[in-house]
């Protein structure tokens, strides 16, 4: 199984600023994803982080707001840009092991925008 | 648009009882995932069901998949308090050449002594 770590675990940010969340997987994985989860709600996929190419964004999410990098098979970053209180949420990194179809989740980053 | 519907969304049950959580989905898929989430925690993988008729069991939980009916069930046997958590099903779909999970809304399970 893959172990995923995220930094920071939580942050409180001012409106209009940006925050970059880092995701590290302890093994090489073919697919990495970024999800958002509002408290008490389900998970919504933001984008698939593609290694060596631009991320694939879901409807309602755009690159200017949520730029994503994935420089190698174990690491990805998500930036939440020009934040507003509506961006307050938990952001989860996820990775899939295609061999066994297991998909794992990181511990999440709890973001509060004031 | 793919819909993944779980029911019930809230379930309060007594210890020792049995119950089933249902997950219906609206498109063709051969893979379905079940996760558990405790308050303030991330998602823990419970089961990955990879084909029609797949059945997996771990302790008091058993999951099954019927791809023809587009239905998965998570059966709880003789519930204990430690099973209190939110359970999500997620359907694996391929869209635009890439695979992704689409989640249900979750079932919040409370097991009372």
mmCIF file of C-alpha atoms in Angstrom, chain A residues 8-108:
data_model
loop_
_atom_site.group_PDB
_atom_site.id
_atom_site.type_symbol
_atom_site.label_atom_id
_atom_site.label_comp_id
_atom_site.label_asym_id
_atom_site.label_seq_id
_atom_site.Cartn_x
_atom_site.Cartn_y
_atom_site.Cartn_z
ATOM 1 C CA UNK A 8 0.613 21.732 5.691
ATOM 2 C CA UNK A 9 -1.970 19.816 7.682
ATOM 3 C CA UNK A 10 -3.925 22.987 8.284
ATOM 4 C CA UNK A 11 -3.650 26.690 7.653
ATOM 5 C CA UNK A 12 -5.536 29.900 8.177
ATOM 6 C CA UNK A 13 -5.075 32.343 5.319
ATOM 7 C CA UNK A 14 -6.136 35.835 4.461
ATOM 8 C CA UNK A 15 -8.488 36.544 1.607
ATOM 9 C CA UNK A 16 -6.635 37.271 -1.646
ATOM 10 C CA UNK A 17 -3.528 35.256 -0.813
ATOM 11 C CA UNK A 18 -2.421 31.886 -2.189
ATOM 12 C CA UNK A 19 -1.482 28.626 -0.513
ATOM 13 C CA UNK A 20 0.468 25.723 -1.957
ATOM 14 C CA UNK A 21 -0.226 22.255 -0.609
ATOM 15 C CA UNK A 22 2.376 19.549 -1.048
ATOM 16 C CA UNK A 23 1.660 15.857 -1.463
ATOM 17 C CA UNK A 24 4.317 13.169 -1.163
ATOM 18 C CA UNK A 25 3.756 9.461 -1.829
ATOM 19 C CA UNK A 26 6.178 6.883 -0.484
ATOM 20 C CA UNK A 27 6.204 4.902 -3.731
ATOM 21 C CA UNK A 28 5.861 5.597 -7.419
ATOM 22 C CA UNK A 29 2.246 5.762 -8.520
ATOM 23 C CA UNK A 30 0.726 6.145 -11.929
ATOM 24 C CA UNK A 31 -2.087 8.477 -10.993
ATOM 25 C CA UNK A 32 -2.451 11.315 -8.494
ATOM 26 C CA UNK A 33 -5.568 13.319 -7.783
ATOM 27 C CA UNK A 34 -6.709 16.323 -5.787
ATOM 28 C CA UNK A 35 -10.095 16.364 -4.060
ATOM 29 C CA UNK A 36 -11.995 18.884 -1.999
ATOM 30 C CA UNK A 37 -14.269 17.996 0.893
ATOM 31 C CA UNK A 38 -16.476 20.479 2.682
ATOM 32 C CA UNK A 39 -17.140 19.535 6.333
ATOM 33 C CA UNK A 40 -19.825 16.891 6.524
ATOM 34 C CA UNK A 41 -19.956 16.543 2.744
ATOM 35 C CA UNK A 42 -18.709 14.136 0.128
ATOM 36 C CA UNK A 43 -15.564 14.413 -1.952
ATOM 37 C CA UNK A 44 -15.386 16.405 -5.170
ATOM 38 C CA UNK A 45 -12.586 15.799 -7.643
ATOM 39 C CA UNK A 46 -10.703 18.957 -8.556
ATOM 40 C CA UNK A 47 -8.226 17.530 -11.038
ATOM 41 C CA UNK A 48 -6.019 14.655 -12.057
ATOM 42 C CA UNK A 49 -2.354 15.539 -11.729
ATOM 43 C CA UNK A 50 -0.516 14.263 -14.788
ATOM 44 C CA UNK A 51 3.198 13.675 -14.639
ATOM 45 C CA UNK A 52 5.002 15.781 -17.208
ATOM 46 C CA UNK A 53 1.912 17.465 -18.605
ATOM 47 C CA UNK A 54 -0.890 19.781 -17.629
ATOM 48 C CA UNK A 55 -3.414 18.590 -15.088
ATOM 49 C CA UNK A 56 -6.888 17.517 -16.186
ATOM 50 C CA UNK A 57 -9.495 19.663 -14.457
ATOM 51 C CA UNK A 58 -13.056 18.764 -13.644
ATOM 52 C CA UNK A 59 -15.961 20.956 -14.559
ATOM 53 C CA UNK A 60 -16.074 23.995 -12.320
ATOM 54 C CA UNK A 61 -12.340 24.033 -11.578
ATOM 55 C CA UNK A 62 -9.803 26.001 -13.586
ATOM 56 C CA UNK A 63 -6.047 26.102 -13.791
ATOM 57 C CA UNK A 64 -5.772 29.781 -12.898
ATOM 58 C CA UNK A 65 -7.505 29.159 -9.591
ATOM 59 C CA UNK A 66 -6.006 25.733 -8.801
ATOM 60 C CA UNK A 67 -2.639 25.348 -10.532
ATOM 61 C CA UNK A 68 -1.212 21.867 -10.082
ATOM 62 C CA UNK A 69 2.253 20.510 -10.593
ATOM 63 C CA UNK A 70 3.482 16.946 -10.755
ATOM 64 C CA UNK A 71 7.197 16.874 -11.455
ATOM 65 C CA UNK A 72 7.648 13.144 -10.831
ATOM 66 C CA UNK A 73 5.828 9.940 -9.921
ATOM 67 C CA UNK A 74 5.776 10.570 -6.174
ATOM 68 C CA UNK A 75 5.106 14.276 -5.690
ATOM 69 C CA UNK A 76 2.448 16.845 -6.539
ATOM 70 C CA UNK A 77 1.410 20.309 -5.443
ATOM 71 C CA UNK A 78 -1.931 22.092 -5.490
ATOM 72 C CA UNK A 79 -2.071 25.862 -5.186
ATOM 73 C CA UNK A 80 -5.252 27.586 -4.137
ATOM 74 C CA UNK A 81 -4.935 31.061 -5.635
ATOM 75 C CA UNK A 82 -6.523 34.377 -4.744
ATOM 76 C CA UNK A 83 -8.414 32.741 -1.918
ATOM 77 C CA UNK A 84 -11.863 33.686 -0.705
ATOM 78 C CA UNK A 85 -13.836 32.328 2.269
ATOM 79 C CA UNK A 86 -15.623 29.963 -0.153
ATOM 80 C CA UNK A 87 -12.322 28.133 -0.595
ATOM 81 C CA UNK A 88 -12.372 27.077 3.056
ATOM 82 C CA UNK A 89 -12.407 23.304 2.876
ATOM 83 C CA UNK A 90 -10.358 20.167 3.316
ATOM 84 C CA UNK A 91 -8.091 19.390 0.378
ATOM 85 C CA UNK A 92 -7.139 15.765 -0.077
ATOM 86 C CA UNK A 93 -4.387 14.300 -2.197
ATOM 87 C CA UNK A 94 -4.993 10.814 -3.559
ATOM 88 C CA UNK A 95 -2.900 8.280 -5.432
ATOM 89 C CA UNK A 96 -3.796 5.181 -7.369
ATOM 90 C CA UNK A 97 -1.834 2.006 -7.717
ATOM 91 C CA UNK A 98 -2.917 0.866 -11.146
ATOM 92 C CA UNK A 99 -1.607 -2.624 -10.642
ATOM 93 C CA UNK A 100 -4.070 -3.417 -7.900
ATOM 94 C CA UNK A 101 -6.548 -0.604 -8.504
ATOM 95 C CA UNK A 102 -6.181 0.528 -4.914
ATOM 96 C CA UNK A 103 -6.634 4.253 -4.404
ATOM 97 C CA UNK A 104 -5.255 5.868 -1.281
ATOM 98 C CA UNK A 105 -5.868 9.210 0.363
ATOM 99 C CA UNK A 106 -3.631 11.560 2.249
ATOM 100 C CA UNK A 107 -4.533 12.986 5.656
ATOM 101 C CA UNK A 108 -5.867 16.193 4.123
#
